[in-house]
Structure formats: structure tokens, C-alpha cells
PDB file of C-alpha atoms and ligand atoms in Angstrom:
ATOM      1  CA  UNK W   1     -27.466 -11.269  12.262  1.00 36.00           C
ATOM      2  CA  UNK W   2     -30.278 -13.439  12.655  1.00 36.00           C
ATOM      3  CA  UNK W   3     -32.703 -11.187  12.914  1.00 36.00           C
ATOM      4  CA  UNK W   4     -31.706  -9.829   9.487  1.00 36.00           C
ATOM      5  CA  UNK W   5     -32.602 -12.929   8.321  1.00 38.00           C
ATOM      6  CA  UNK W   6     -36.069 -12.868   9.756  1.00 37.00           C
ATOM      7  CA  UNK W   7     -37.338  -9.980   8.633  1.00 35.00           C
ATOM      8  CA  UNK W   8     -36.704 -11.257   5.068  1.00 38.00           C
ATOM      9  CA  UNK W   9     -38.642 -13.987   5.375  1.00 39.00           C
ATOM     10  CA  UNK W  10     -41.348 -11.926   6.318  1.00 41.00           C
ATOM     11  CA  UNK W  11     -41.481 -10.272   3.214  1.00 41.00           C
ATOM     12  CA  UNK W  12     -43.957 -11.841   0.997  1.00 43.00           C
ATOM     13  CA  UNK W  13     -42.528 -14.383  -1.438  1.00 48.00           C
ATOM     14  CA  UNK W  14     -41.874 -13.751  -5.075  1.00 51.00           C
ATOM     15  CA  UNK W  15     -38.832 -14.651  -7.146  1.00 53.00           C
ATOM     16  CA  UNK W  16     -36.561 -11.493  -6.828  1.00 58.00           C
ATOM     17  CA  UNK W  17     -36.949 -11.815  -2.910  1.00 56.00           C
ATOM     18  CA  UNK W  18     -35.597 -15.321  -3.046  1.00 58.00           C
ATOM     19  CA  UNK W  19     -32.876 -14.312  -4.579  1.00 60.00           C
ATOM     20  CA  UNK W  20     -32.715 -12.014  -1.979  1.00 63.00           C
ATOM     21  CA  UNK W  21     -33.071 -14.031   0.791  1.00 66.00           C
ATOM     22  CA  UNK W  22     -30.118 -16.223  -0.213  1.00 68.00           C
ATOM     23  CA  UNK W  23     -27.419 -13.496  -1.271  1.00 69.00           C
ATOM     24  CA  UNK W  24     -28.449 -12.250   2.247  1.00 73.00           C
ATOM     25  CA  UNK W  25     -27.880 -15.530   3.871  1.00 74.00           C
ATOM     26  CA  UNK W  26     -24.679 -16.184   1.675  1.00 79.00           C
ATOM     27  CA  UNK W  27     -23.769 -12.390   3.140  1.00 79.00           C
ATOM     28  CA  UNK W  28     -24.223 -13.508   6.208  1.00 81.00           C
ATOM     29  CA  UNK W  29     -22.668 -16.503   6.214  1.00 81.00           C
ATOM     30  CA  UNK W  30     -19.418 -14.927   4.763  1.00 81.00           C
ATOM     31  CA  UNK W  31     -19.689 -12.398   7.798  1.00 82.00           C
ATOM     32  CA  UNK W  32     -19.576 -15.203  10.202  1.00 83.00           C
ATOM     33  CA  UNK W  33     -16.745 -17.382   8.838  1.00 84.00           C
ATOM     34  CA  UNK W  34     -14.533 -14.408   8.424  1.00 82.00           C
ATOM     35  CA  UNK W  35     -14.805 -13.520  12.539  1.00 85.00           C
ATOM     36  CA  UNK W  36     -14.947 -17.245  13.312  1.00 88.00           C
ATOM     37  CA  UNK W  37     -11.153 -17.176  11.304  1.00 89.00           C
ATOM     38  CA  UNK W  38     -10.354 -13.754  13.368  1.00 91.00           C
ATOM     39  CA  UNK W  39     -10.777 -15.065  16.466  1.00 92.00           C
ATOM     40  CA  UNK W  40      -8.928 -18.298  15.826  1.00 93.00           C
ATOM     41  CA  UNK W  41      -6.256 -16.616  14.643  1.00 93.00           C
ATOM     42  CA  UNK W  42      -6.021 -14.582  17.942  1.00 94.00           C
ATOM     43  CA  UNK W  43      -6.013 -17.350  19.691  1.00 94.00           C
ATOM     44  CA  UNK W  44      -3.327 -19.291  17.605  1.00 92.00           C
ATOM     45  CA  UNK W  45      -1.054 -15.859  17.852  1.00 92.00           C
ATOM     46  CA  UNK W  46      -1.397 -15.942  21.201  1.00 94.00           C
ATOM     47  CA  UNK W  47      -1.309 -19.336  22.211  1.00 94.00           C
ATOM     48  CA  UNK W  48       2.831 -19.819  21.059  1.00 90.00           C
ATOM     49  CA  UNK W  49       4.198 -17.424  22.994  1.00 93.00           C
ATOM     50  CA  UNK W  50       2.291 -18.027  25.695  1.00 95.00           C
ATOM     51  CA  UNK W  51       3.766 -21.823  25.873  1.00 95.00           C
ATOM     52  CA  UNK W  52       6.722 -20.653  25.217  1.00 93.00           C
ATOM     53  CA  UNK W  53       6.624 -18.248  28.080  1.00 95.00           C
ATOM     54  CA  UNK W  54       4.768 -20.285  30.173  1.00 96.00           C
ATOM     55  CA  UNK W  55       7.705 -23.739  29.631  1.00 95.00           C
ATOM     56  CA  UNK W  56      10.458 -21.563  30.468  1.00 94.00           C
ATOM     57  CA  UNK W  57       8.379 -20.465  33.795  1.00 94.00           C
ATOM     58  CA  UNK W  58       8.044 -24.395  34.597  1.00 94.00           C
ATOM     59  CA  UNK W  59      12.010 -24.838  33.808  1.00 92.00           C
ATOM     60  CA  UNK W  60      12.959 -21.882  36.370  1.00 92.00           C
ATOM     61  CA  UNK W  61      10.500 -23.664  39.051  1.00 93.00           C
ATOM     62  CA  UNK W  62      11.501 -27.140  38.347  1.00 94.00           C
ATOM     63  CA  UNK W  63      15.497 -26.076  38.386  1.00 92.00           C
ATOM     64  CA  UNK W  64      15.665 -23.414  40.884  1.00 89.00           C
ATOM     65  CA  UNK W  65      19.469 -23.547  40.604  1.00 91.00           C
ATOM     66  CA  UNK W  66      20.118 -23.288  36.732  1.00 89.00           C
ATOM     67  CA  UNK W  67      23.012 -21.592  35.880  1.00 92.00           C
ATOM     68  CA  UNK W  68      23.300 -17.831  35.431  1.00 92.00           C
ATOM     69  CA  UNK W  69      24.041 -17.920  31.682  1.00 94.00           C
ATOM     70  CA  UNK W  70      20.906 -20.266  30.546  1.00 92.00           C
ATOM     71  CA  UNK W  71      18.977 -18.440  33.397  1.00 92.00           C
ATOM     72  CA  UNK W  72      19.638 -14.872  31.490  1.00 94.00           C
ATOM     73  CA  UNK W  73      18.830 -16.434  27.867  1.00 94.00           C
ATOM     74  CA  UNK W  74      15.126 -17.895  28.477  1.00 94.00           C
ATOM     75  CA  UNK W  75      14.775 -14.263  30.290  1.00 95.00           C
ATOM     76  CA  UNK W  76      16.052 -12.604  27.065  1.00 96.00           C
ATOM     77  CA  UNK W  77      13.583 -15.377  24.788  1.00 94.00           C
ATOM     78  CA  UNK W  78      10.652 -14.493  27.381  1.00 95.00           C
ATOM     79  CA  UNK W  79      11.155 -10.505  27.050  1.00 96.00           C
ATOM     80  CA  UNK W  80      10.573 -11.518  23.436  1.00 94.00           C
ATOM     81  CA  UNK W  81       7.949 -12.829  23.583  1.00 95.00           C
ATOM     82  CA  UNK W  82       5.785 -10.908  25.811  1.00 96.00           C
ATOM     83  CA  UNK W  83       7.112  -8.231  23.533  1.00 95.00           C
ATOM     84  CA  UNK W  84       5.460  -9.711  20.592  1.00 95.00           C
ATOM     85  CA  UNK W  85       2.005 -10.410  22.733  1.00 96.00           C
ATOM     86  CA  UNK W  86       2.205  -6.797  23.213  1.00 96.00           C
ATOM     87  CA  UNK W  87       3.011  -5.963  19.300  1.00 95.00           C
ATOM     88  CA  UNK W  88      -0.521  -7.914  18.610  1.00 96.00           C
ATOM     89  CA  UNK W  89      -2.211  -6.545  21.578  1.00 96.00           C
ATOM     90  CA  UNK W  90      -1.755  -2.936  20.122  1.00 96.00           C
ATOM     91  CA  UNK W  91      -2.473  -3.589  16.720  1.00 96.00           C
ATOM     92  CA  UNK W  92      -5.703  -5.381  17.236  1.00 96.00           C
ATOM     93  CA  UNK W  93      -6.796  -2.068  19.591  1.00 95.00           C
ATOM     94  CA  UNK W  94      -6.220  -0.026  16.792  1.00 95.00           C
ATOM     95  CA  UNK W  95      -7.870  -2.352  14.294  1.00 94.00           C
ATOM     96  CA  UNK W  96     -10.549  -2.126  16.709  1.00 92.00           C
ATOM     97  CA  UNK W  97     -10.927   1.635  17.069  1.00 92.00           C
ATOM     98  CA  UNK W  98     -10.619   1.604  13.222  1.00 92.00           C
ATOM     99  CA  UNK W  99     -13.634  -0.576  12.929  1.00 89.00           C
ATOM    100  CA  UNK W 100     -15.771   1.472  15.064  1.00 88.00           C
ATOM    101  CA  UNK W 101     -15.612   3.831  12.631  1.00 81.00           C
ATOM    102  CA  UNK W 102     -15.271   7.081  14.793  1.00 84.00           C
ATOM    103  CA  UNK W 103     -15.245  10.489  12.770  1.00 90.00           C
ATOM    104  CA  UNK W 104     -11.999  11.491  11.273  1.00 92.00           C
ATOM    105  CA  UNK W 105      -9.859  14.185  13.027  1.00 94.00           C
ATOM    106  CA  UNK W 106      -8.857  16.444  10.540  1.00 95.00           C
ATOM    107  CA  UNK W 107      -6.045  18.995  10.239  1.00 97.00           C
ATOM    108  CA  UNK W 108      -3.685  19.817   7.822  1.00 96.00           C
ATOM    109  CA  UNK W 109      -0.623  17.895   7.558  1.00 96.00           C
ATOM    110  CA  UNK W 110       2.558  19.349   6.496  1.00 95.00           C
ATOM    111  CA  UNK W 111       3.616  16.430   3.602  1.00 94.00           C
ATOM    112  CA  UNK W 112       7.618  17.272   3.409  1.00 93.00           C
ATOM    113  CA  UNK W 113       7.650  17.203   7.162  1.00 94.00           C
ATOM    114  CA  UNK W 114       6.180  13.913   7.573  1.00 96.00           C
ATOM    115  CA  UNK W 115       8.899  12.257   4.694  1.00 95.00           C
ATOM    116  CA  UNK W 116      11.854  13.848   6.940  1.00 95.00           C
ATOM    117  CA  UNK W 117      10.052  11.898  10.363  1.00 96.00           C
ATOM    118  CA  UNK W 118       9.671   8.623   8.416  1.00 97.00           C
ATOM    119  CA  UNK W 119      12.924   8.476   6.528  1.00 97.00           C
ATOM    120  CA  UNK W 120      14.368   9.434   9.990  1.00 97.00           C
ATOM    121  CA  UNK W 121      12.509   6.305  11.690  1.00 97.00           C
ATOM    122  CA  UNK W 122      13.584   4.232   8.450  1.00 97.00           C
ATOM    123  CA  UNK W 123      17.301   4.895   9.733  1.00 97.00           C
ATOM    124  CA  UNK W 124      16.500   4.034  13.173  1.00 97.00           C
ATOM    125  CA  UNK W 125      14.461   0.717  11.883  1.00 96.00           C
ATOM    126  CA  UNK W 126      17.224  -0.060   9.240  1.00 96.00           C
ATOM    127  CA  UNK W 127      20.582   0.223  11.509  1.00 96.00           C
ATOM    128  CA  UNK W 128      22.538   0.731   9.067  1.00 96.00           C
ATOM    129  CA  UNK W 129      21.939  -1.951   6.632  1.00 97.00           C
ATOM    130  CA  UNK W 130      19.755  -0.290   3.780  1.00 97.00           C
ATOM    131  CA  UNK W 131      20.064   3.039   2.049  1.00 97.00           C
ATOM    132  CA  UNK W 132      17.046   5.023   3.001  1.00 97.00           C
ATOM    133  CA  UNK W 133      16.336   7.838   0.134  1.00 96.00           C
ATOM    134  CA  UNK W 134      13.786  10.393  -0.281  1.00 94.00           C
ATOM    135  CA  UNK W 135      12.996  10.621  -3.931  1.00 91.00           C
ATOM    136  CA  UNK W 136      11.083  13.530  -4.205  1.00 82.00           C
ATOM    137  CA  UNK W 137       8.942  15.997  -2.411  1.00 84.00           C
ATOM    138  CA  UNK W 138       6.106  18.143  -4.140  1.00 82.00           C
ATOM    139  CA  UNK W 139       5.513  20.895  -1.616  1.00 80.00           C
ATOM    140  CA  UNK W 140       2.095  19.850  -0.359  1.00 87.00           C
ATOM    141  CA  UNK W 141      -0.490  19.941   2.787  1.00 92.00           C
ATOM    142  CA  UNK W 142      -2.932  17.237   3.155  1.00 95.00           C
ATOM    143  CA  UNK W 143      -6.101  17.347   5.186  1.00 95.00           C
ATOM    144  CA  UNK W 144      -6.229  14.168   7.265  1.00 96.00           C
ATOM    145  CA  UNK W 145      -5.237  12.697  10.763  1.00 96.00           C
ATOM    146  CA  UNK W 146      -1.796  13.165  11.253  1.00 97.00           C
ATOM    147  CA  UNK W 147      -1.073  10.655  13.389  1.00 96.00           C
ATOM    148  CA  UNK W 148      -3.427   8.244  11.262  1.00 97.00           C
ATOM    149  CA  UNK W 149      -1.168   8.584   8.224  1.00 97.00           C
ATOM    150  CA  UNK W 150       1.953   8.585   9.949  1.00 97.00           C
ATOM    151  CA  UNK W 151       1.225   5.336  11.349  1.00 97.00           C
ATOM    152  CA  UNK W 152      -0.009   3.793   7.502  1.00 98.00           C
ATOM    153  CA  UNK W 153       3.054   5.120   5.472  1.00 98.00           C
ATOM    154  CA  UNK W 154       5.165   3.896   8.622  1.00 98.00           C
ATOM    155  CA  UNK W 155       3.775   0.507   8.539  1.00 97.00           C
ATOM    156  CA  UNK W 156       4.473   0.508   4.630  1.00 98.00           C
ATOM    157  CA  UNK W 157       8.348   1.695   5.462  1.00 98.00           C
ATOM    158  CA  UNK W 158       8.835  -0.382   8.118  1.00 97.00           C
ATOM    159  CA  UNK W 159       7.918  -3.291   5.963  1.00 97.00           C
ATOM    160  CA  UNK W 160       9.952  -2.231   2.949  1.00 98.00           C
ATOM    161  CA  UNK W 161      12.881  -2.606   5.353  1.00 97.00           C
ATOM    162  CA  UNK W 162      11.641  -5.729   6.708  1.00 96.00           C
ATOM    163  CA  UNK W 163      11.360  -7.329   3.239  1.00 96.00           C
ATOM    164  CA  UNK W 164      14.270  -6.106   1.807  1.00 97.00           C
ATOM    165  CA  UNK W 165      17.605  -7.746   2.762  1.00 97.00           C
ATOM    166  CA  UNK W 166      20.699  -5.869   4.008  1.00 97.00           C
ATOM    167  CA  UNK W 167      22.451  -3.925   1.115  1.00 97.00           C
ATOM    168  CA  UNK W 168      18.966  -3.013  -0.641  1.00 98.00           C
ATOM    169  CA  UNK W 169      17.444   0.715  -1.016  1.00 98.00           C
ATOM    170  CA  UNK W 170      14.502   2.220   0.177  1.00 98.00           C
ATOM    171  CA  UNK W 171      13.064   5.076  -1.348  1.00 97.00           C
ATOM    172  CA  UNK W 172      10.141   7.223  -0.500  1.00 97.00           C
ATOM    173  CA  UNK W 173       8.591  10.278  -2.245  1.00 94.00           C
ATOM    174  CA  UNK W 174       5.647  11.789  -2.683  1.00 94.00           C
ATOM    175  CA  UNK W 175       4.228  12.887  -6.092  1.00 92.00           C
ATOM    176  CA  UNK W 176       1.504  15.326  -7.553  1.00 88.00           C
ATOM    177  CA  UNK W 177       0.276  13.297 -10.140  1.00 87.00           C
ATOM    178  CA  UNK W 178      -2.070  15.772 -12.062  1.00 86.00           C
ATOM    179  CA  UNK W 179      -5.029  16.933  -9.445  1.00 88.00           C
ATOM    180  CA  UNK W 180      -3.877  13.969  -7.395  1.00 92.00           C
ATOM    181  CA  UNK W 181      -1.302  13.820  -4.173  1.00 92.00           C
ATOM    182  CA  UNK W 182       0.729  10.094  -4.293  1.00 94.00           C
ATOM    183  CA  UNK W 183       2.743   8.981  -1.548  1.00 96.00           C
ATOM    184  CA  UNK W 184       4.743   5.968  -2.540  1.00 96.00           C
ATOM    185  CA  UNK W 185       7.177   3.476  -0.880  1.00 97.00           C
ATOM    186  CA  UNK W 186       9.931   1.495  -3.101  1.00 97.00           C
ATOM    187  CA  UNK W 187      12.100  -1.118  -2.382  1.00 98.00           C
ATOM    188  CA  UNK W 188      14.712  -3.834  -3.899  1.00 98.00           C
ATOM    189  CA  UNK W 189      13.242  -6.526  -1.805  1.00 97.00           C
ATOM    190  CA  UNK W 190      11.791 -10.181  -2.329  1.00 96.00           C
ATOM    191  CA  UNK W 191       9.106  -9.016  -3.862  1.00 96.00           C
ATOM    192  CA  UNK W 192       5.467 -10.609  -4.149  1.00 96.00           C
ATOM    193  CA  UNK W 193       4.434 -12.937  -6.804  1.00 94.00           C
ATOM    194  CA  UNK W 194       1.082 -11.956  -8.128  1.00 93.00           C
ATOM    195  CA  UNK W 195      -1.333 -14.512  -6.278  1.00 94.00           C
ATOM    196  CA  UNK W 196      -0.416 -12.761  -3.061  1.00 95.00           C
ATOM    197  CA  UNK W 197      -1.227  -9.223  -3.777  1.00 94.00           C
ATOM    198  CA  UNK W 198      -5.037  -9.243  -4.236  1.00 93.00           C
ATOM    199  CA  UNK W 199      -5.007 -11.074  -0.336  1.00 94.00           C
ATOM    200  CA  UNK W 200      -2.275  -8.799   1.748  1.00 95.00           C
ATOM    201  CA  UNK W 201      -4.763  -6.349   3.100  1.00 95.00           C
ATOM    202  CA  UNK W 202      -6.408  -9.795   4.987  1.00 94.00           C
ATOM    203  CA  UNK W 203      -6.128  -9.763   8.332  1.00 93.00           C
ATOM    204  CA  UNK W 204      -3.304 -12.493   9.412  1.00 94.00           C
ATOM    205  CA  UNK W 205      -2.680 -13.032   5.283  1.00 94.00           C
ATOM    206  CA  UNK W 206       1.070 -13.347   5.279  1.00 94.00           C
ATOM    207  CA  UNK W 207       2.825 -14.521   2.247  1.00 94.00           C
ATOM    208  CA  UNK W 208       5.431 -16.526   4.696  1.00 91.00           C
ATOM    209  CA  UNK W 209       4.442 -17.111   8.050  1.00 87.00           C
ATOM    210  CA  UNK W 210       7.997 -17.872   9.252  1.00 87.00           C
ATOM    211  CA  UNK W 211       9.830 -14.471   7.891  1.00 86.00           C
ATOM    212  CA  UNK W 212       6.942 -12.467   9.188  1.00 88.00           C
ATOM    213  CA  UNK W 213       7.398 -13.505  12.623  1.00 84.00           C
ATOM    214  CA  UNK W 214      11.313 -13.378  12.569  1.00 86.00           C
ATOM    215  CA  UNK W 215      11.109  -9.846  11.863  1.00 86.00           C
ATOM    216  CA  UNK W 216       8.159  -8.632  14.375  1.00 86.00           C
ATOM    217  CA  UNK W 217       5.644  -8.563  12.404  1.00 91.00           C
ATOM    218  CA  UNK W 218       1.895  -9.559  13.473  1.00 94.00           C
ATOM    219  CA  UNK W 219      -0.178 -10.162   9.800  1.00 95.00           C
ATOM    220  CA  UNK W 220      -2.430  -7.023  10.923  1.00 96.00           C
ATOM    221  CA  UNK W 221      -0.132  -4.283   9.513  1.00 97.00           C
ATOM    222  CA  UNK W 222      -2.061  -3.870   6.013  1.00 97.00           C
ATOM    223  CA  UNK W 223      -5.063  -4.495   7.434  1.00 96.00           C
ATOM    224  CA  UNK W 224      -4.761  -1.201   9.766  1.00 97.00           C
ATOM    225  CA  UNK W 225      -3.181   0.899   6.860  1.00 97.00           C
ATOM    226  CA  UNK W 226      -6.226  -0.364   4.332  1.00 96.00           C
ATOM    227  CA  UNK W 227      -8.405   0.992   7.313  1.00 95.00           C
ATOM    228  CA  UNK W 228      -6.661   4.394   7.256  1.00 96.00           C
ATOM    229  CA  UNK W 229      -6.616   5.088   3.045  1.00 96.00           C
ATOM    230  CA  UNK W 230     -10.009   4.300   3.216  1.00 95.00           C
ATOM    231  CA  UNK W 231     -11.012   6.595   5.691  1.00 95.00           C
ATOM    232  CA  UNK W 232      -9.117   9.576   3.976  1.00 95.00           C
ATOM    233  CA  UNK W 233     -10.659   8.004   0.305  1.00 95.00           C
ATOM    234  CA  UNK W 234      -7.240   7.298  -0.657  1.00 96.00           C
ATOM    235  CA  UNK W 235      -6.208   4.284  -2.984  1.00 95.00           C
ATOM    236  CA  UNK W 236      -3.146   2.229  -2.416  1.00 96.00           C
ATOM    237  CA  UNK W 237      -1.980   0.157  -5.755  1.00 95.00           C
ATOM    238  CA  UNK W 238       0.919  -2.338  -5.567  1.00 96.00           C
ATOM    239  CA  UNK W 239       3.588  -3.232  -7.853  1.00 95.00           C
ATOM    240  CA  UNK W 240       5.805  -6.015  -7.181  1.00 95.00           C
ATOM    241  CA  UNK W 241       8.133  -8.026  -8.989  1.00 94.00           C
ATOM    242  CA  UNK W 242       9.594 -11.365  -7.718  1.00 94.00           C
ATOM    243  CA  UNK W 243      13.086 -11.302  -6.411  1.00 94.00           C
ATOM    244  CA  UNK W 244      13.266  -7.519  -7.672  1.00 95.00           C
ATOM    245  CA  UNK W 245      10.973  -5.079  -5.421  1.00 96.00           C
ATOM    246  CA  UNK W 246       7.927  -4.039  -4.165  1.00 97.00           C
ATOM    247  CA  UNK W 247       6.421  -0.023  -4.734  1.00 97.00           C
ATOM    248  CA  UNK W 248       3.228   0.512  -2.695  1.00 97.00           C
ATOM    249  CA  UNK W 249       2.012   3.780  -3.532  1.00 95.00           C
ATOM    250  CA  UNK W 250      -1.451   5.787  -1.735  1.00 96.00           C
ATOM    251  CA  UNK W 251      -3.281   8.252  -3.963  1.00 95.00           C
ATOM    252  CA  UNK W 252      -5.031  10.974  -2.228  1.00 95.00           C
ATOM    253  CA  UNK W 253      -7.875  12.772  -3.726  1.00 95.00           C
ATOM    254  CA  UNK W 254      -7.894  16.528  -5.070  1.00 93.00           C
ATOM    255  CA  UNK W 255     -10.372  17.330  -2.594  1.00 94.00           C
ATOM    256  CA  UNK W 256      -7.782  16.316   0.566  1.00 95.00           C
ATOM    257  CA  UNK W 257      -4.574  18.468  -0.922  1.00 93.00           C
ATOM    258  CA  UNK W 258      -3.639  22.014  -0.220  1.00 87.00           C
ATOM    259  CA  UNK W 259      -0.724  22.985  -2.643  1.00 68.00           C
ATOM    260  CA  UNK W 260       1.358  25.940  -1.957  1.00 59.00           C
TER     261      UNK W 260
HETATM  262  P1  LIG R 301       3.321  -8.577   8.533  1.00 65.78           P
HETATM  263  O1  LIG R 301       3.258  -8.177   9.948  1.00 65.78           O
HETATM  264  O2  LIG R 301       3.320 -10.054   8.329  1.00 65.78           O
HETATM  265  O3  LIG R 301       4.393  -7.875   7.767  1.00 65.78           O
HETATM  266  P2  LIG R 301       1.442  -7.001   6.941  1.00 65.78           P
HETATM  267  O4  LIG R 301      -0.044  -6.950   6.999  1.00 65.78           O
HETATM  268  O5  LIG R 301       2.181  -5.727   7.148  1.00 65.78           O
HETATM  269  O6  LIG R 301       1.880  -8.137   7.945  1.00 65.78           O
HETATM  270  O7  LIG R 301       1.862  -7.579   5.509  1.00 65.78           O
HETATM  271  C1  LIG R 301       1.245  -8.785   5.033  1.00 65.78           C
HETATM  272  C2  LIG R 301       2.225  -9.581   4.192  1.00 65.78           C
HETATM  273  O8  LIG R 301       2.518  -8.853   2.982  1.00 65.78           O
HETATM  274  C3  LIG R 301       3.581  -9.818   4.830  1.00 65.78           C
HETATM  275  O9  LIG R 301       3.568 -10.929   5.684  1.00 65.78           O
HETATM  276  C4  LIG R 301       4.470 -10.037   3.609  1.00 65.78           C
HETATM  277  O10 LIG R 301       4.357 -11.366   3.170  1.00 65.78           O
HETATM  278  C5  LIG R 301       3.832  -9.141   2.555  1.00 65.78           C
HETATM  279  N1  LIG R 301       4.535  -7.845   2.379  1.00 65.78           N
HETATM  280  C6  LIG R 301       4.164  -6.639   2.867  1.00 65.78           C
HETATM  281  N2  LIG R 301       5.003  -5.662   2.479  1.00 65.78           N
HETATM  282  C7  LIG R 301       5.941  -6.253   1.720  1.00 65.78           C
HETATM  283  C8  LIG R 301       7.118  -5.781   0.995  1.00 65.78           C
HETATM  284  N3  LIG R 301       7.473  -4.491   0.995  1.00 65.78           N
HETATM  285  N4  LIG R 301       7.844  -6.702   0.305  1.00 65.78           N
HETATM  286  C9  LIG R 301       7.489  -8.013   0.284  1.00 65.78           C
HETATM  287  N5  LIG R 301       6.414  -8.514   0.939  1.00 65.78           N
HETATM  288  C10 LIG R 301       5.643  -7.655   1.644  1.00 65.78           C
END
């Protein structure tokens, strides 16, 4: 980064090159301020369940006789946690490996088949306590990383469920809207008031911190799926109403469907 900044300055001076120089520097300093928050983040995700884990250690070694019941809950609070270390492990690898930027693997994807795993895994995720629907299906292939898209449109189900109380409906479908392939995920959730929406891809950006945590989440799910669209050129638009619902739908370009 510095050295960006150097060669710059090496460029002989005139008016348009200062104004350069500084949206460079500005750049730049946005850059750095953005990973500085990153890695602090980490480190505060990390750091409280790590305490946690690491006071219930100190209890078991100070009190090597504590009884069996409290001895099986801290285990149960400690499987937890390291549980949630892991959640944040993997999704920062994958945020990683999205960042390097390596080529897309792409084969065609069979679009009904997909809905049918994911409503499936919405049933598993659920338990019982939504109604998982599949709107509808326009018979369609896309040409893209399976595995890639399964795991954005899961991380947009699995949060549909996770922001959407007990009793509420999920619905998914996916739509051929003109030249255009639209996958879309609806709930009858909290909702999102409209200051939120423009921040949710952030990394760590969580609306509230507290209900995010309660229900697995790590922040970086958005993040990853804004990584995927925009490596198949896709564009994800939400609509959310307070206290109603939430619809995030993907668009997928002409050039990335195969109708039958
Ligand atoms: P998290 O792990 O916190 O869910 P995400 O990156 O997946 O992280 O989402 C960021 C934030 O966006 C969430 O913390 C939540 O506040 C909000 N959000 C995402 N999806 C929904 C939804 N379907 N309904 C309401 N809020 C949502």
C-alpha cells in the first residue's frame, strides 16, 4: 500500500494529480481501517467464548469434585461454544477463498433440484416450527458452481428461519422474469427497517448483536453470499418491511440460464 503511494508522488505535480494523490490516499486509508475493524472483530468473536471456555476449565480444576449435574451443564455450555469458534472458523476460510478470487467452477445446475435440497434442509433447520413452501419453479439450468450457490441461497433460508419466529412461513421460488432467472427467499419475519439494509452485506454488520448470536449466527453470512452473486454477476435486491417480512431475491443474468 505504501508503495502505491510513492509512485504517485513521483509523478510530476499538476492539479489533476493532486487530486489524485489524495483520493488515492483517502482509498487507501479506507482500505486500512476496514481490515484494522476485520481483525478486531475476529478477535472480539473469538475472545468470549474463549473466556467462557477457558472459566469453566478453571472451575473443573479448582473443584475437582463438583457434582455430576453442574459438571454435565458447563460441558454442554463448552460444546457450545467451541461449536460456535468452529461456525466462525469456517466461514472466515470461505470468506477467505472467496477473496482470493480463484476462477469459477462451472457446470450446469439443475434449478428445481436445488429448491427440493434447500426446502428439505429448511425442514431440518425449522423443526417443525415454520411452514416451509416452494412457491414456484420455472424449469431452468443455471451455469454456475453448484456447491457455491447452494451454500448462498442456504445462508439466505437458513436466515429466513432464523428471523422469523415460530408459526411464520417461508417460501422459496424461483422465477423467469423476462430474459432473467430470479431466485427469491420470503418470509413473515421481523423484518429490517430501512437504515439496515444498505449495511447487511458488511462483514460482522448485524442489525442485533444479541439475536444473532442466540441463533448461531456469525455476522459473515451475507458477506460470503454477496461474494458468490458477484462472482456469477448476479444481483440480490431486498425488500423488507418492519414487523412484517423480509424477500431477498438473486437475479441471474440471461447469459448464465439454460431453459428447457
Ligand atoms: P448473521 O450471522 O448475524 O445472521 P448475516 O450476514 O447472515 O449474519 O446477516 C446480517 C444481519 O442481517 C443479521 O444479523 C440480521 O440482523 C439481518 N438479517 C439477515 N437476514 C434477515 C432476515 N431474513 N430477516 C431479518 N433480518 C435479517
Amino acid at each position: 500500500p505504501t508503495e502505491q503511494v510513492l509512485s504517485v508522488q513521483l509523478v510530476p505535480f499538476d492539479s489533476t494529480r493532486k487530486l489524485l494523490l489524495s483520493r488515492d490516499i483517502t482509498q487507501l486509508d479506507r482500505v486500512q481501517t476496514v481490515h484494522r475493524d476485520f481483525i478486531a472483530n475476529v478477535s472480539h468473536e473469538l475472545r468470549t467464548p474463549l473466556t467462557v471456555v477457558g472459566g469453566f476449565i478453571e472451575t473443573m480444576i479448582d473443584i475437582p469434585d463438583l457434582d455430576a449435574a453442574t459438571r454435565s451443564q458447563q460441558l454442554q455450555l463448552m460444546y457450545e461454544q467451541t461449536q460456535r469458534m468452529q461456525r466462525l472458523v469456517e466461514d472466515l476460510l470461505t470468506l477467505s477463498k472467496l477473496e482470493n478470487g480463484q476462477q469459477l467452477r462451472e457446470e450446469e445446475v439443475d434449478v428445481p433440484q436445488l429448491m427440493r435440497l434447500l426446502a428439505a434442509e429448511a425442514e431440518g433447520l425449522s423443526q417443525g416450527r415454520h411452514q416451509i413452501k416452494i412457491g414456484s419453479i420455472a424449469p431452468a439450468r443455471l451455469i454456475g458452481n453448484h456447491d457455491e450457490l447452494h451454500s448462498a441461497f442456504g445462508n439466505l433460508v437458513s436466515n429466513a428461519i432464523r428471523y422469523t419466529p415460530a408459526g411464520g412461513t417461508i417460501t422459496l421460488h424461483w422465477r423467469a422474469e423476462g430474459e432473467h432467472g430470479c431466485f427469491g427467499v420470503e418470509d413473515t419475519g421481523i423484518g429490517i427497517a430501512p437504515e439496515h439494509i444498505p449495511r447487511l452485506t458488511e462483514r460482522f454488520y448485524r442489525v442485533d448483536r444479541g439475536r444473532s448470536r442466540a441463533t448461531g449466527g456469525t455476522g459473515l453470512g451475507l458477506a460470503i453470499v454477496k461474494h458468490i452473486l458477484q462472482r456469477h454477476q448476479a444481483q440480490m435486491v431486498i425488500r423488507s418491511r418492519l414487523g412484517e417480512g423480509s424477500e431477498f431475491s438473486v437475479k441471474f443474468p440471461a447469459q448464465r440460464l439454460l431453459t428447457d
